[in-house]
Amino acid sequence: MADCIFCKIVKKEIPSEVLYEDEEVLAFKDINPVAPVHVLVIPKKHLISVNDLVDQDVSLIGNIFIVIKKLAAQLGIAESGFRVVTNTGPDSGQVVGHLHFHLIGGKSLGVKIG
Ligand code: AMP
Ligand code: ZN
């Protein structure tokens, strides 16, 4: 989508620190990290949020979670633990309207999720 910041990152029109890329998935460092490890894993195709998912996206979402698992191992947080967050819609505080999964770890995150 033309005005979408993450679509621009996919097209390399905006720079990012890419950690993983394949035909359908991109992972890059969050520009405003909340923990020592804070990576965003996104589908390259523009989906606004979980609300946009259809049955045909099942393998895409599965692949994204395999990427998350591999990145967690590569970044050294598989054993210490991590959190995967996907904000969806206004009450979640979603700011960027392109589906993304936050991979957060590298410190104790506590129990607060809301
Ligand atoms: P959310 O609140 O779930 O929509 O999260 C959006 C995330 O995108 C925030 O954590 C931002 O720090 C991050 N973000 C926004 N712009 C960029 C950018 N150009 N490069 C990397 N991360 C970004
Ligand atoms: Zn987009």
mmCIF file of C-alpha atoms and ligand atoms in Angstrom:
data_model
loop_
_atom_site.group_PDB
_atom_site.id
_atom_site.type_symbol
_atom_site.label_atom_id
_atom_site.label_comp_id
_atom_site.label_asym_id
_atom_site.label_seq_id
_atom_site.Cartn_x
_atom_site.Cartn_y
_atom_site.Cartn_z
ATOM 1 C CA MET A 1 0.000 0.000 0.000
ATOM 2 C CA ALA A 2 1.402 3.339 -1.058
ATOM 3 C CA ASP A 3 1.279 5.186 2.251
ATOM 4 C CA CYS A 4 2.213 2.247 4.486
ATOM 5 C CA ILE A 5 5.546 2.634 6.288
ATOM 6 C CA PHE A 6 6.139 -1.115 6.511
ATOM 7 C CA CYS A 7 5.349 -1.598 2.796
ATOM 8 C CA LYS A 8 8.020 1.053 2.187
ATOM 9 C CA ILE A 9 10.430 -0.925 4.377
ATOM 10 C CA VAL A 10 9.601 -4.072 2.357
ATOM 11 C CA LYS A 11 10.381 -2.159 -0.866
ATOM 12 C CA LYS A 12 13.585 -0.749 0.725
ATOM 13 C CA GLU A 13 12.282 2.786 0.212
ATOM 14 C CA ILE A 14 12.855 3.304 3.952
ATOM 15 C CA PRO A 15 16.003 1.834 5.518
ATOM 16 C CA SER A 16 15.790 -0.804 8.218
ATOM 17 C CA GLU A 17 18.097 -3.295 9.900
ATOM 18 C CA VAL A 18 16.943 -6.491 8.223
ATOM 19 C CA LEU A 19 17.586 -9.717 10.153
ATOM 20 C CA TYR A 20 15.694 -12.127 7.902
ATOM 21 C CA GLU A 21 14.059 -12.032 4.486
ATOM 22 C CA ASP A 22 12.373 -14.507 2.149
ATOM 23 C CA GLU A 23 9.697 -14.236 -0.548
ATOM 24 C CA GLU A 24 6.857 -13.603 1.872
ATOM 25 C CA VAL A 25 8.367 -12.600 5.229
ATOM 26 C CA LEU A 26 10.629 -9.769 6.438
ATOM 27 C CA ALA A 27 12.125 -9.320 9.912
ATOM 28 C CA PHE A 28 13.835 -6.107 11.007
ATOM 29 C CA LYS A 29 14.841 -4.350 14.216
ATOM 30 C CA ASP A 30 12.247 -2.139 15.864
ATOM 31 C CA ILE A 31 13.384 1.480 15.669
ATOM 32 C CA ASN A 32 12.284 2.119 19.275
ATOM 33 C CA PRO A 33 13.207 -1.060 21.155
ATOM 34 C CA VAL A 34 11.559 -1.794 24.504
ATOM 35 C CA ALA A 35 14.034 -4.585 25.327
ATOM 36 C CA PRO A 36 17.545 -5.672 24.269
ATOM 37 C CA VAL A 37 15.936 -7.813 21.554
ATOM 38 C CA HIS A 38 12.993 -6.200 19.762
ATOM 39 C CA VAL A 39 12.363 -7.424 16.243
ATOM 40 C CA LEU A 40 9.331 -6.946 14.018
ATOM 41 C CA VAL A 41 8.355 -9.883 11.815
ATOM 42 C CA ILE A 42 5.914 -9.017 9.047
ATOM 43 C CA PRO A 43 4.290 -10.507 5.969
ATOM 44 C CA LYS A 44 5.512 -8.697 2.867
ATOM 45 C CA LYS A 45 1.978 -8.444 1.570
ATOM 46 C CA HIS A 46 -0.101 -5.671 3.055
ATOM 47 C CA LEU A 47 -2.510 -6.985 5.654
ATOM 48 C CA ILE A 48 -3.714 -4.440 8.175
ATOM 49 C CA SER A 49 -4.019 -6.760 11.151
ATOM 50 C CA VAL A 50 -5.137 -10.184 12.340
ATOM 51 C CA ASN A 51 -8.622 -9.052 11.324
ATOM 52 C CA ASP A 52 -7.523 -9.245 7.668
ATOM 53 C CA LEU A 53 -6.455 -12.885 7.783
ATOM 54 C CA VAL A 54 -8.251 -15.436 5.610
ATOM 55 C CA ASP A 55 -7.993 -19.241 5.462
ATOM 56 C CA GLN A 56 -5.406 -19.018 2.685
ATOM 57 C CA ASP A 57 -3.016 -17.204 5.051
ATOM 58 C CA VAL A 58 -2.568 -20.230 7.294
ATOM 59 C CA SER A 59 0.831 -21.189 5.841
ATOM 60 C CA LEU A 60 2.005 -17.564 5.865
ATOM 61 C CA ILE A 61 1.291 -17.245 9.575
ATOM 62 C CA GLY A 62 2.844 -20.636 10.259
ATOM 63 C CA ASN A 63 5.960 -19.585 8.375
ATOM 64 C CA ILE A 64 6.133 -16.338 10.326
ATOM 65 C CA PHE A 65 6.182 -18.282 13.585
ATOM 66 C CA ILE A 66 8.945 -20.560 12.304
ATOM 67 C CA VAL A 67 10.935 -17.405 11.441
ATOM 68 C CA ILE A 68 10.246 -16.097 14.964
ATOM 69 C CA LYS A 69 11.469 -19.360 16.469
ATOM 70 C CA LYS A 70 14.674 -19.323 14.397
ATOM 71 C CA LEU A 71 15.371 -15.652 15.150
ATOM 72 C CA ALA A 72 14.882 -16.240 18.872
ATOM 73 C CA ALA A 73 17.510 -18.989 18.713
ATOM 74 C CA GLN A 74 19.912 -16.889 16.597
ATOM 75 C CA LEU A 75 19.536 -13.910 18.913
ATOM 76 C CA GLY A 76 20.190 -16.033 21.980
ATOM 77 C CA ILE A 77 16.817 -15.703 23.697
ATOM 78 C CA ALA A 78 15.284 -19.113 22.983
ATOM 79 C CA GLU A 79 16.208 -20.467 26.394
ATOM 80 C CA SER A 80 15.897 -17.259 28.433
ATOM 81 C CA GLY A 81 12.474 -16.660 26.947
ATOM 82 C CA PHE A 82 10.661 -14.088 24.908
ATOM 83 C CA ARG A 83 7.271 -12.628 24.111
ATOM 84 C CA VAL A 84 5.459 -12.388 20.775
ATOM 85 C CA VAL A 85 2.919 -9.555 20.571
ATOM 86 C CA THR A 86 0.514 -8.645 17.798
ATOM 87 C CA ASN A 87 -1.486 -5.521 18.402
ATOM 88 C CA THR A 88 -4.834 -5.423 16.622
ATOM 89 C CA GLY A 89 -6.982 -2.332 16.410
ATOM 90 C CA PRO A 90 -7.528 0.750 18.581
ATOM 91 C CA ASP A 91 -7.826 -0.833 22.034
ATOM 92 C CA SER A 92 -4.490 -2.614 21.531
ATOM 93 C CA GLY A 93 -2.708 0.614 20.673
ATOM 94 C CA GLN A 94 -1.776 -0.609 17.185
ATOM 95 C CA VAL A 95 0.013 2.278 15.511
ATOM 96 C CA VAL A 96 1.231 0.830 12.223
ATOM 97 C CA GLY A 97 -1.574 -0.606 10.083
ATOM 98 C CA HIS A 98 0.465 -3.413 8.550
ATOM 99 C CA LEU A 99 0.307 -6.764 10.353
ATOM 100 C CA HIS A 100 3.422 -7.269 12.484
ATOM 101 C CA PHE A 101 4.616 -9.533 15.242
ATOM 102 C CA HIS A 102 6.850 -8.037 17.931
ATOM 103 C CA LEU A 103 9.553 -10.477 19.092
ATOM 104 C CA ILE A 104 10.720 -9.121 22.440
ATOM 105 C CA GLY A 105 13.283 -10.528 24.869
ATOM 106 C CA GLY A 106 16.719 -10.277 26.387
ATOM 107 C CA LYS A 107 15.487 -9.131 29.781
ATOM 108 C CA SER A 108 12.861 -10.212 32.284
ATOM 109 C CA LEU A 109 9.591 -8.909 30.894
ATOM 110 C CA GLY A 110 7.446 -9.357 33.982
ATOM 111 C CA VAL A 111 3.884 -10.594 33.916
ATOM 112 C CA LYS A 112 2.014 -7.494 32.801
ATOM 113 C CA ILE A 113 0.461 -7.925 29.362
ATOM 114 C CA GLY A 114 -2.323 -5.390 29.466
HETATM 115 P P1 AMP B 1 2.413 -1.166 17.060
HETATM 116 O O1 AMP B 1 2.147 -0.226 18.201
HETATM 117 O O2 AMP B 1 2.156 -2.612 17.408
HETATM 118 O O3 AMP B 1 1.704 -0.749 15.791
HETATM 119 O O4 AMP B 1 3.958 -1.124 16.819
HETATM 120 C C1 AMP B 1 4.574 -0.416 15.800
HETATM 121 C C2 AMP B 1 6.058 -0.543 16.001
HETATM 122 O O5 AMP B 1 6.705 -0.133 14.816
HETATM 123 C C3 AMP B 1 6.617 0.302 17.148
HETATM 124 O O6 AMP B 1 7.262 -0.547 18.092
HETATM 125 C C4 AMP B 1 7.604 1.232 16.452
HETATM 126 O O7 AMP B 1 8.758 1.491 17.219
HETATM 127 C C5 AMP B 1 7.922 0.471 15.185
HETATM 128 N N1 AMP B 1 8.363 1.267 14.048
HETATM 129 C C6 AMP B 1 7.750 2.366 13.539
HETATM 130 N N2 AMP B 1 8.428 2.841 12.486
HETATM 131 C C7 AMP B 1 9.508 2.018 12.321
HETATM 132 C C8 AMP B 1 10.599 1.989 11.408
HETATM 133 N N3 AMP B 1 10.738 2.893 10.419
HETATM 134 N N4 AMP B 1 11.528 1.014 11.535
HETATM 135 C C9 AMP B 1 11.414 0.104 12.527
HETATM 136 N N5 AMP B 1 10.400 0.060 13.413
HETATM 137 C C10 AMP B 1 9.466 1.020 13.320
HETATM 138 ZN ZN ZN B 2 1.787 -2.246 4.358
#
